[in-house]
Coordinates of C-alpha atoms in Angstrom, one line a residue:
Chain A
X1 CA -114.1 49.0 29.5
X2 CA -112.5 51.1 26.7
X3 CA -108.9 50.5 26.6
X4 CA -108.2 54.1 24.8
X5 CA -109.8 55.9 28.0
X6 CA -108.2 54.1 30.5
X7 CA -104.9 55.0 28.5
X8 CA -105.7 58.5 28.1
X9 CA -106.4 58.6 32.1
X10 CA -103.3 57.1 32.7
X11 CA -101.4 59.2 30.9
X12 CA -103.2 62.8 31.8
X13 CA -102.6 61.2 35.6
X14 CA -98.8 60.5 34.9
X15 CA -98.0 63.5 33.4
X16 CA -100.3 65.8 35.6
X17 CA -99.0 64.7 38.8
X18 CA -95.5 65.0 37.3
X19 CA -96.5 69.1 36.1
X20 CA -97.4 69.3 40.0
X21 CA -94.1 68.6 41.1
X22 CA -92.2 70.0 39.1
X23 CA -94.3 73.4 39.8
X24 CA -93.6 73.5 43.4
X25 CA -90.3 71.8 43.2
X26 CA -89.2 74.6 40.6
X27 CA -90.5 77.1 43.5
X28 CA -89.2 75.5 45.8
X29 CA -85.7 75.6 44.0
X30 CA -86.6 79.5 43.4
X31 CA -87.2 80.4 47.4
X32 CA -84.4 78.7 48.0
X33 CA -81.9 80.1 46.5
X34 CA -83.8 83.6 47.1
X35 CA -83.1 83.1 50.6
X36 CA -79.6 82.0 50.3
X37 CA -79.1 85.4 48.0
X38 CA -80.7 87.5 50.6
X39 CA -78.5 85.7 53.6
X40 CA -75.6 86.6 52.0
X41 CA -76.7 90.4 51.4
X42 CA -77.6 90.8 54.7
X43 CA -74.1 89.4 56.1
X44 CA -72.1 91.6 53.4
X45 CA -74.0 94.3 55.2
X46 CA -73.8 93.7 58.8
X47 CA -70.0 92.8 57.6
X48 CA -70.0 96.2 56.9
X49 CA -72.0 97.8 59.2
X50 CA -69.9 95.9 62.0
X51 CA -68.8 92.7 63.8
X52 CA -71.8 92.8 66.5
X53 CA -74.8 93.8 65.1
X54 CA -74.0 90.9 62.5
X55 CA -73.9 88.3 65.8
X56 CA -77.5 89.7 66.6
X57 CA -78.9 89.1 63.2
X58 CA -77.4 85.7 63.1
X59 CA -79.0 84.9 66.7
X60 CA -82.6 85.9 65.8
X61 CA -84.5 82.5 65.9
X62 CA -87.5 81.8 67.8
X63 CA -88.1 78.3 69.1
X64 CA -91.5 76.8 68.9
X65 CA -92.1 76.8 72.6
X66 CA -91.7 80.3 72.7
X67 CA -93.9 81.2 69.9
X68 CA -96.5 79.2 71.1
X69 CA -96.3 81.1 74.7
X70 CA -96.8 83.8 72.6
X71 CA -99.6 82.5 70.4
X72 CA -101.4 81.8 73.5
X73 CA -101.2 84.7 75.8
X74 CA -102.5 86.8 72.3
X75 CA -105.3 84.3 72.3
X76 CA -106.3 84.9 75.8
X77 CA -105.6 88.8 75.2
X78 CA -108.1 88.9 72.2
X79 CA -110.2 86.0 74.5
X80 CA -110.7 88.6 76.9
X81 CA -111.5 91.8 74.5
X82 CA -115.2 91.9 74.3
X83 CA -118.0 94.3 72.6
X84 CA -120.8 93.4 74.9
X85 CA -120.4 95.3 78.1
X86 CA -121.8 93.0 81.2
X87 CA -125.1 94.1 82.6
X88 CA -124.6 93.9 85.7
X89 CA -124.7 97.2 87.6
X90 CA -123.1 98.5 90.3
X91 CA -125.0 101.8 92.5
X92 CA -122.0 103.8 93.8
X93 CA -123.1 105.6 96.7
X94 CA -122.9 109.5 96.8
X95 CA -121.2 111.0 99.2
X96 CA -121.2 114.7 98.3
X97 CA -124.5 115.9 99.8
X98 CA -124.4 119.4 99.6
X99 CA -128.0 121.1 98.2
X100 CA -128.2 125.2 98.2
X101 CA -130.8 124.3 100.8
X102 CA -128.2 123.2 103.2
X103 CA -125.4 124.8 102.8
X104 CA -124.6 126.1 105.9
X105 CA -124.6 123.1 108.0
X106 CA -122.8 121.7 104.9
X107 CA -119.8 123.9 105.4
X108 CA -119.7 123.3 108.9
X109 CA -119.5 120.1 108.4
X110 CA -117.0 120.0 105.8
X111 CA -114.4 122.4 106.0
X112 CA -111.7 123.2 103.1
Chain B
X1 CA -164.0 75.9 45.8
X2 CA -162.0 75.2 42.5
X3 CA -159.3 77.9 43.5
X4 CA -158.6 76.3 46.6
X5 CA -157.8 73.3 45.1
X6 CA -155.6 75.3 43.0
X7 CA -153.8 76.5 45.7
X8 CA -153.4 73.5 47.0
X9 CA -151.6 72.2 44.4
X10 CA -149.3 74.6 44.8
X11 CA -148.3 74.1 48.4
X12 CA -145.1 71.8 49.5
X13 CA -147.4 69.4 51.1
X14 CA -148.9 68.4 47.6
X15 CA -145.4 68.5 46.3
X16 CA -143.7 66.3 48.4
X17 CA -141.6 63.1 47.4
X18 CA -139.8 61.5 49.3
X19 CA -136.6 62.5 47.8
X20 CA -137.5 66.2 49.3
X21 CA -137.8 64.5 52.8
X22 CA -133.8 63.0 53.2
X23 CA -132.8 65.9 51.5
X24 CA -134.5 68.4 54.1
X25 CA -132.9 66.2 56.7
X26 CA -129.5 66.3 55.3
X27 CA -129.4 70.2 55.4
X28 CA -130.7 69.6 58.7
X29 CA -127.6 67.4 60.0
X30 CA -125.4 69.7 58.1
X31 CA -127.1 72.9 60.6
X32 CA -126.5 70.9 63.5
X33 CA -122.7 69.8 62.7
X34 CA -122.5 72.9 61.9
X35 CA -124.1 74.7 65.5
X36 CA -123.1 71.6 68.1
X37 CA -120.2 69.9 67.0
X38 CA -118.3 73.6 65.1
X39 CA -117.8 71.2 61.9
X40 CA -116.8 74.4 59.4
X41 CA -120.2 76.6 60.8
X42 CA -118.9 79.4 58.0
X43 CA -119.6 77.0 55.3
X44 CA -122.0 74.3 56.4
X45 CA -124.7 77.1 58.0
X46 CA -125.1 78.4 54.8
X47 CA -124.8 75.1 52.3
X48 CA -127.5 73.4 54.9
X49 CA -129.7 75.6 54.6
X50 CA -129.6 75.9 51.1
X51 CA -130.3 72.5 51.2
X52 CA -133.6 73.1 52.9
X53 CA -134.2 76.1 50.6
X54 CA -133.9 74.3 47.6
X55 CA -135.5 71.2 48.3
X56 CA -139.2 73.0 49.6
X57 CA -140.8 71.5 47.0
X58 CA -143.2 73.1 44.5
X59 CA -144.3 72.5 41.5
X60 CA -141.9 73.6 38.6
X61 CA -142.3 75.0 35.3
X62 CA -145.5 76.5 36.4
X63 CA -144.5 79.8 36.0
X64 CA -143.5 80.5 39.0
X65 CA -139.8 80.7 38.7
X66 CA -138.5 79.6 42.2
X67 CA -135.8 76.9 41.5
X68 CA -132.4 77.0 41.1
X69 CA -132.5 74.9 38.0
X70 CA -135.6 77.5 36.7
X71 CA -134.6 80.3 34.1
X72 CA -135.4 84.1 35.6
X73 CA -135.5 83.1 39.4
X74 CA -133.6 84.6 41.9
X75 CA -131.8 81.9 43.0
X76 CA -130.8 80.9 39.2
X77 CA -129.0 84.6 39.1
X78 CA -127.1 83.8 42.3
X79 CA -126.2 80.7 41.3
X80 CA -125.1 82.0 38.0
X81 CA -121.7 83.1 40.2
X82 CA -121.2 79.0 40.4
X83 CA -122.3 77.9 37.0
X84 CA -119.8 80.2 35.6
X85 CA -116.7 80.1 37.6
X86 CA -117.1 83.7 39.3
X87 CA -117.4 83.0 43.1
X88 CA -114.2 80.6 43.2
X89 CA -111.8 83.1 42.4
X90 CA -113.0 85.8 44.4
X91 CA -113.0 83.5 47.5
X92 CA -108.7 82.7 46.5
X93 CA -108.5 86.0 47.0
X94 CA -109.8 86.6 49.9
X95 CA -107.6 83.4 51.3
X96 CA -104.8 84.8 50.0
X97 CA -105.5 88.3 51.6
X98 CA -105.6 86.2 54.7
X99 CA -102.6 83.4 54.4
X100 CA -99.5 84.0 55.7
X101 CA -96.9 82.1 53.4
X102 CA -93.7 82.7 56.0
X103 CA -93.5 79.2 57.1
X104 CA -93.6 77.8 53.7
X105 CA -90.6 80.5 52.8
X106 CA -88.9 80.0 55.8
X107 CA -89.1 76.0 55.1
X108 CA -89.5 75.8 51.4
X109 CA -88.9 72.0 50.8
X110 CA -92.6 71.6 52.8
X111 CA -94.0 72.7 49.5
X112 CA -93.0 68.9 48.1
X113 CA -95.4 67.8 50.8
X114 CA -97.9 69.6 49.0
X115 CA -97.6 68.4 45.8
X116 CA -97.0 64.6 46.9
X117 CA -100.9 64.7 48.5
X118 CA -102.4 66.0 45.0
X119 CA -102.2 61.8 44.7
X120 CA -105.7 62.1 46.0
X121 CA -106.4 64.3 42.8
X122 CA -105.0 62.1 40.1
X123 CA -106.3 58.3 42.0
X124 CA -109.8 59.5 42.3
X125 CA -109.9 60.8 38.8
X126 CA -108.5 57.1 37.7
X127 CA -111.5 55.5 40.0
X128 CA -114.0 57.6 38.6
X129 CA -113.0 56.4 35.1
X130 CA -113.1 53.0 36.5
X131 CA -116.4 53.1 37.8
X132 CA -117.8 54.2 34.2
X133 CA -117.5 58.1 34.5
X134 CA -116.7 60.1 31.4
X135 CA -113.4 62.3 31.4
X136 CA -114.6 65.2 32.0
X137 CA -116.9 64.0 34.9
X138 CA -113.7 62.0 36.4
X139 CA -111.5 65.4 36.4
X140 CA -114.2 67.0 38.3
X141 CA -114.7 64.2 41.0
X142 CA -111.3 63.5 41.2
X143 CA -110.4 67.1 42.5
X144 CA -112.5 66.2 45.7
X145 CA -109.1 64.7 46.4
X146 CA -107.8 68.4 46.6
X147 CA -109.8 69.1 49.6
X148 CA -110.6 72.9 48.5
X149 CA -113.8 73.5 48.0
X150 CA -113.7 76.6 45.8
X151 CA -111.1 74.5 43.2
X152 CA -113.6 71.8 43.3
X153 CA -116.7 74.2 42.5
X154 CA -114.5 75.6 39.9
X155 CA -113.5 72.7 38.1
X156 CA -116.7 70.8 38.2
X157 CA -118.5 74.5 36.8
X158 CA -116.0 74.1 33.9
X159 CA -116.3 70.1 33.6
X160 CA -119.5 69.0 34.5
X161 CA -122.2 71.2 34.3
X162 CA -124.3 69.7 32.5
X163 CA -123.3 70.7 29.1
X164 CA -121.8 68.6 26.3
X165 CA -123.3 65.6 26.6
X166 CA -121.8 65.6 30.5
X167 CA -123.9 65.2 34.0
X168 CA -124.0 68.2 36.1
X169 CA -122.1 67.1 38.6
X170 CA -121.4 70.5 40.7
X171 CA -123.6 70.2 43.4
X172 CA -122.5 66.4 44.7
X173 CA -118.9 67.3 43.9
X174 CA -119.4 70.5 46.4
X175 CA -121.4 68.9 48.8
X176 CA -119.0 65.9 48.9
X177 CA -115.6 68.2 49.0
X178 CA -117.2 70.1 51.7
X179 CA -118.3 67.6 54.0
X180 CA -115.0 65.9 54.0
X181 CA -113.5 69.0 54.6
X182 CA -115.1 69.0 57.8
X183 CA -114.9 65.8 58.9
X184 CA -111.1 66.2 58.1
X185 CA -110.2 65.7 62.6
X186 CA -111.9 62.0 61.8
X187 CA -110.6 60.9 58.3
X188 CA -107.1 62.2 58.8
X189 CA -105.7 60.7 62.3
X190 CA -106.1 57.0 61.7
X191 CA -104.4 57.0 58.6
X192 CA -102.1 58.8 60.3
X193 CA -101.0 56.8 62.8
X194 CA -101.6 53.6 60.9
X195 CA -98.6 55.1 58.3
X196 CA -96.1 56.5 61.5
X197 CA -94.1 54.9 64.0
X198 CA -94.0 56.3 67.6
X199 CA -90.6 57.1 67.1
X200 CA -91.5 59.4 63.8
X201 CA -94.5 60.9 65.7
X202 CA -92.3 63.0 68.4
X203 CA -90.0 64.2 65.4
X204 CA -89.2 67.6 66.8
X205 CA -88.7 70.3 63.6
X206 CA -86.2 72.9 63.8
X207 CA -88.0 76.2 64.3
X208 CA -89.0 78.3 61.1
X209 CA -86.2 81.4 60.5
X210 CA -87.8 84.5 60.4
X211 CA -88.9 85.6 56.8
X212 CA -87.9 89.0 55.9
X213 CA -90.4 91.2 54.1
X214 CA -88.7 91.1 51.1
X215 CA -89.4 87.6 50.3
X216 CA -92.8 87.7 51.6
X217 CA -93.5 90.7 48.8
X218 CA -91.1 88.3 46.4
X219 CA -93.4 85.6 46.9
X220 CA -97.0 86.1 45.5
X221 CA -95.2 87.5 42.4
X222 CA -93.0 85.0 42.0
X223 CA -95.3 82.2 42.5
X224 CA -97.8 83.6 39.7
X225 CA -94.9 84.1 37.2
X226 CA -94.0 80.1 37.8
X227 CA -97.0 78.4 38.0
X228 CA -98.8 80.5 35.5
X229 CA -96.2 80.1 32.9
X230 CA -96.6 76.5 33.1
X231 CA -100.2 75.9 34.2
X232 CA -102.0 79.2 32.3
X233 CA -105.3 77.2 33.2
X234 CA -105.3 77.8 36.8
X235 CA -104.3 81.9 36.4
X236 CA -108.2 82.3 38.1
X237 CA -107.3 80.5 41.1
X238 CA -103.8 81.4 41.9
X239 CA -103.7 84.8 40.3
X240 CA -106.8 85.7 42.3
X241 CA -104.8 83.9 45.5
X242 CA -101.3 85.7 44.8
X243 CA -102.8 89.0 44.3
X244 CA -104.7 88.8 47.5
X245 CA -101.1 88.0 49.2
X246 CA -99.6 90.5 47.7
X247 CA -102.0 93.1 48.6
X248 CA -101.5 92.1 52.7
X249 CA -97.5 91.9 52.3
X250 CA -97.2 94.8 50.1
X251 CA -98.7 96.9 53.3
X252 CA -99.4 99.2 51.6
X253 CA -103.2 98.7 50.3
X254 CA -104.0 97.7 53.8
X255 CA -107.9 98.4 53.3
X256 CA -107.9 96.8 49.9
X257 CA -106.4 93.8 51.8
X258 CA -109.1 94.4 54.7
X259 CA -112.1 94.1 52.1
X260 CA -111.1 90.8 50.6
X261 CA -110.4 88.9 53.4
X262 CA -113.2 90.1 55.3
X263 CA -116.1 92.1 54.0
X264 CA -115.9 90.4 50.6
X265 CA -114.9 86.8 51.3
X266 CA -118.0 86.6 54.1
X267 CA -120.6 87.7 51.1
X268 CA -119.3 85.4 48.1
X269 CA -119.0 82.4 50.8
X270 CA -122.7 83.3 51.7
X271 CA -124.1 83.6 47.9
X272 CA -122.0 80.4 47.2
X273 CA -123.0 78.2 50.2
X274 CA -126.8 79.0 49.8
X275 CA -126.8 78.4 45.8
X276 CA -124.5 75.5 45.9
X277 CA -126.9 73.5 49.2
X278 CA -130.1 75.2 46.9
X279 CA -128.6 72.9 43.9
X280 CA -129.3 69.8 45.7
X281 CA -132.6 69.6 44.3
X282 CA -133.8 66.0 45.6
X283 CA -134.6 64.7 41.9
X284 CA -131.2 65.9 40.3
X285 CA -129.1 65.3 43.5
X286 CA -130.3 62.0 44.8
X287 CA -128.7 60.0 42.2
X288 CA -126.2 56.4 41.9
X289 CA -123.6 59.1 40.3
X290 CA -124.2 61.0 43.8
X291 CA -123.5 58.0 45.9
X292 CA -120.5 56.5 44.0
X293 CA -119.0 60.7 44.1
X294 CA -119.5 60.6 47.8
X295 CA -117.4 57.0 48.3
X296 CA -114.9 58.3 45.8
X297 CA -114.9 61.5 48.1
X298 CA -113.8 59.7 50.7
X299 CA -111.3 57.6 49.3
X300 CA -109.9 60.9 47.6
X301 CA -109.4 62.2 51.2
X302 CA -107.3 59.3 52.4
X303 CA -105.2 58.6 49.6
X304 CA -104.5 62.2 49.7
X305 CA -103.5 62.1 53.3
X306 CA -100.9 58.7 52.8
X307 CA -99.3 60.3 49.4
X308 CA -98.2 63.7 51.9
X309 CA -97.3 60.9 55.0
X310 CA -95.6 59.1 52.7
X311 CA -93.7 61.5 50.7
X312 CA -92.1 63.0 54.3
X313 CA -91.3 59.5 54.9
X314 CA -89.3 59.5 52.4
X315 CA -87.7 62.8 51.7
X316 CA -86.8 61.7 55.7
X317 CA -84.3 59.1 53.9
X318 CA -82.5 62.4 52.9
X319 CA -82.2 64.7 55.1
X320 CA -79.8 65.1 58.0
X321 CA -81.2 63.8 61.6
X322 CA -81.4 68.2 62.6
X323 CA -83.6 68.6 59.4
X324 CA -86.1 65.8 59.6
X325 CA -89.3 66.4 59.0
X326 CA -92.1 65.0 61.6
X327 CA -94.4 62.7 59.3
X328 CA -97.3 63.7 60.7
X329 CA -97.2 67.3 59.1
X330 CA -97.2 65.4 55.9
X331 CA -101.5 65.3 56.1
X332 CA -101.9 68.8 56.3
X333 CA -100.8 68.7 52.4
X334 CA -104.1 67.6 51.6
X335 CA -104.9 71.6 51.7
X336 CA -108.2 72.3 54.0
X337 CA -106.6 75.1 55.4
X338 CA -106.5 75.3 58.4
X339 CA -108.1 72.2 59.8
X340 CA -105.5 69.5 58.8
X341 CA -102.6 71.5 60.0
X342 CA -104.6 71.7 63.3
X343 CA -104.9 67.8 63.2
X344 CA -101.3 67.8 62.8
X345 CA -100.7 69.5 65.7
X346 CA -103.7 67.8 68.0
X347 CA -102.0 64.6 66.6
X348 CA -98.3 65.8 67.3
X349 CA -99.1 66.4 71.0
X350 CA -100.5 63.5 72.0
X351 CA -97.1 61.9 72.2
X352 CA -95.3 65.3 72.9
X353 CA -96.6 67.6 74.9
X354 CA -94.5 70.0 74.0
X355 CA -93.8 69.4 70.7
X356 CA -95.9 72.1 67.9
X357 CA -96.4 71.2 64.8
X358 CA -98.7 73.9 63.8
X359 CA -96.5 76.0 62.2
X360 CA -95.0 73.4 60.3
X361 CA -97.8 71.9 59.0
X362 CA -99.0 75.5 57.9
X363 CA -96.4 75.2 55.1
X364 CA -97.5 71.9 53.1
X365 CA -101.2 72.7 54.3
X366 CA -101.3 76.4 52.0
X367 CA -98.8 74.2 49.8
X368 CA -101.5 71.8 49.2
X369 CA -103.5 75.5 48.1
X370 CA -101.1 75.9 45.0
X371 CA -101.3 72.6 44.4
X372 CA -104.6 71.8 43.8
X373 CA -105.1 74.6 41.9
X374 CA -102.7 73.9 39.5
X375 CA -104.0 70.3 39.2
X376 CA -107.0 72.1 38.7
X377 CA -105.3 74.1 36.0
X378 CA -103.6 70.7 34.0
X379 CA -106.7 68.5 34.3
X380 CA -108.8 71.9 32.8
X381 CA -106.2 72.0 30.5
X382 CA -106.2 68.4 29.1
X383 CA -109.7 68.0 29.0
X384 CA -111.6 71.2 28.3

């Protein structure tokens, strides 16, 4: 076994994983902080805007029972949307029997 | 009389080794996986039967021009799109037309998660070496570990193809990281429970905050500034998957958005499942450097899954007892969007019937995305 290639492996591993990190950590870092920037914005304005409508904004959370209520009745919504109508068919019988050839009897019968 | 032998000669049946045989019954297995059991049908359909397609046996260099691996066939233009990197990228963005980042913003520290499961990456590539692969060959196994297949056709098309004295490898390495990929629901849960505690298992998370659109338009831009100013190498990947994200959040090219993540992702995953199963040629696939990539496959695939258990074992030493993270979502880091944050969730409920991880584990699972395409980008980087 070469000792050099076992090295180099080592090292491009060492660092490599370390360069993955330190990626995701650094955006990590970034979203952070974004979102702590933005929370503040948004509570200068509510501050501004008024005492209530910043209580709203602060209550807005959804739990994860809720959102998987939701999750599933849009499943069984789209479950039930379909593009292939059923073939059965259903005769609906006619009950309007009026012909030119009877229409005398016809208005007898039915009257307005 | 005489041209009847000659066509004889030409049929399969005179063709036939039996190399061609397995290799016909693997796309086989791969169809039915694929039809009876749902095992990833979008991507094993196609690579099955382009197993069966490219493993009809005839005989080559006779002019006929049928193979894969034969200069002015149809198949050889398609699977020019592998060879040279093309169809990888497109397929990112189409994924990234199609991902919803808002639980990885909303939860940001999952994205560690992520990067602790590339382990699978960097200990497979060390194997390989170990087990007498070249450099190059070892960075191209070892992304198996990344459980993407489009990073691991991409790398392997840049590492191994068969040029500079190295062995094409691209067709095991893409069978191998997608047949993981589906059998994700049975690699993942016993690691998973042999590295958690019942206790650790019904971890309830505190419920993702809503994600304003702001940040959701901040992140695809942000996230190709960062990782492509220190990882320029894997620009193909995620500045193909960024643009795609932007293009959804932005809401304004809504049809742009609509093509890549349907109309176009369906045809490049069709022209890249067919040509990567028609690669499998029985006398180039069926190989020891096959085998020993499919054991290192595997062993990619769990490593990966304990380094993202692991790691939320231990940022748990950290964090307050309201900001604990369940363990369990610490799998879904392996990437193989969305299955393994599915087993996090299947796994989650079994002792907590009412506790959902899935929207959790959606943040280290498109975590694990980014991060094997930048591991992707540093192993192209050191050894190209």
């Amino acid at each position: 076994m070469d000792i050099d290639l076992i090295l180099k492996a080592i090292n491009i591993t060492v660092i490599g994983y370390i360069i993955v990190f330190v990626v995701l950590f650094l955006l990590y870092l970034s979203f952070y902080y974004l979102a702590k920037l933005l929370e503040s914005q948004a509570k200068e304005r509510c501050r501004r805007a008024g005492k209530n409508k910043c209580a709203e904004h602060d209550k807005f959370s959804v739990d994860s029972d809720t959102t998987a209520a939701i999750a599933m009745a849009l499943y069984l919504h789209f479950g039930e949307t379909h593009d292939i109508d059923s073939t059965k068919l259903t005769m609906k019988r006619e009950s309007k029997r009026y012909t030119p050839w009877n229409s005398k009897i016809y208005n007898v019968i039915h009257r307005l | 009389m005489e041209g009847l032998y000659r066509f004889l000669e030409y049929t399969g049946f005179a063709n036939f080794t039996f190399g061609h045989g397995i290799m016909i019954i693997v796309g086989l297995v791969f169809i039915f996986l694929a039809i009876k059991k749902d095992y990833e049908p979008l991507l094993l359909v196609p690579i099955g039967f382009g197993i069966i397609l490219g493993n009809i046996p005839f005989i080559q260099n006779a002019g006929l021009n049928l193979g894969v691996y034969e200069n002015g066939s149809v198949l050889r233009y398609l699977y020019f799109g592998v060879l040279s990197g093309v169809y990888p990228p497109l397929i990112f963005l189409g994924i990234g037309a199609m991902t919803d980042f808002s639980t990885l913003i909303s939860n940001p520290k999952l994205m560690l998660l992520g990067a602790a499961a590339q382990l699978g990456i960097f200990a497979t590539f060390l194997g390989s070496i170990f087990l007498g692969f070249n450099l190059n060959e070892a960075g191209a196994i070892g992304i198996i570990g990344g459980a993407d297949g489009p990073t691991a056709i991409f790398l392997a098309s840049k590492l191994a193809n068969g040029s500079n004295g190295n062995l094409n490898l691209i067709g095991p390495i893409a069978i191998a990281a997608y047949s993981y990929m589906a059998l994700v629901p049975v690699i993942q849960p016993p690691i998973m429970r042999l590295l958690t505690t019942k206790k650790e298992r019904v971890i309830r998370m505190k419920p993702p905050r809503s994600v304003s659109k702001v940040e959701k338009i901040i992140f695809p831009v942000a996230g190709l500034l960062l990782t492509g100013f220190i990882s320029p190498a894997s620009l193909p990947l995620l500045g193909m998957l960024f643009f795609g994200n932007l293009l959804k959040e932005s809401m304004v090219t809504e049809r742009l958005a609509e093509t890549a993540r349907k109309p176009m992702i369906d045809i490049v995953t069709i022209l890249l499942g067919l040509t990567v199963g028609a690669s499998t040629q029985a006398d180039i696939f069926l190989t020891k450097q096959s085998v020993l990539i499919f054991i290192l496959g595997a062993l990619s695939f769990m490593v990966a899954t304990a380094g993202g258990i692991l790691f939320a074992k231990f940022m748990n030493l950290f964090l307050s007892n309201e900001n604990k993270i369940n363990p369990l979502i610490g799998s879904a880091g392996v990437s193989a969007v969305p299955d393994s944050a599915r087993v996090s969730q299947l796994e989650g409920l079994k002792y907590d019937k009412n506790n959902h991880l899935l929207m959790h584990a959606m943040a280290p699972n498109v975590a694990g995305v980014i991060g094997s395409a930048i591991a992707a980008g540093i192993l192209m980087s050191f050894l190209l």
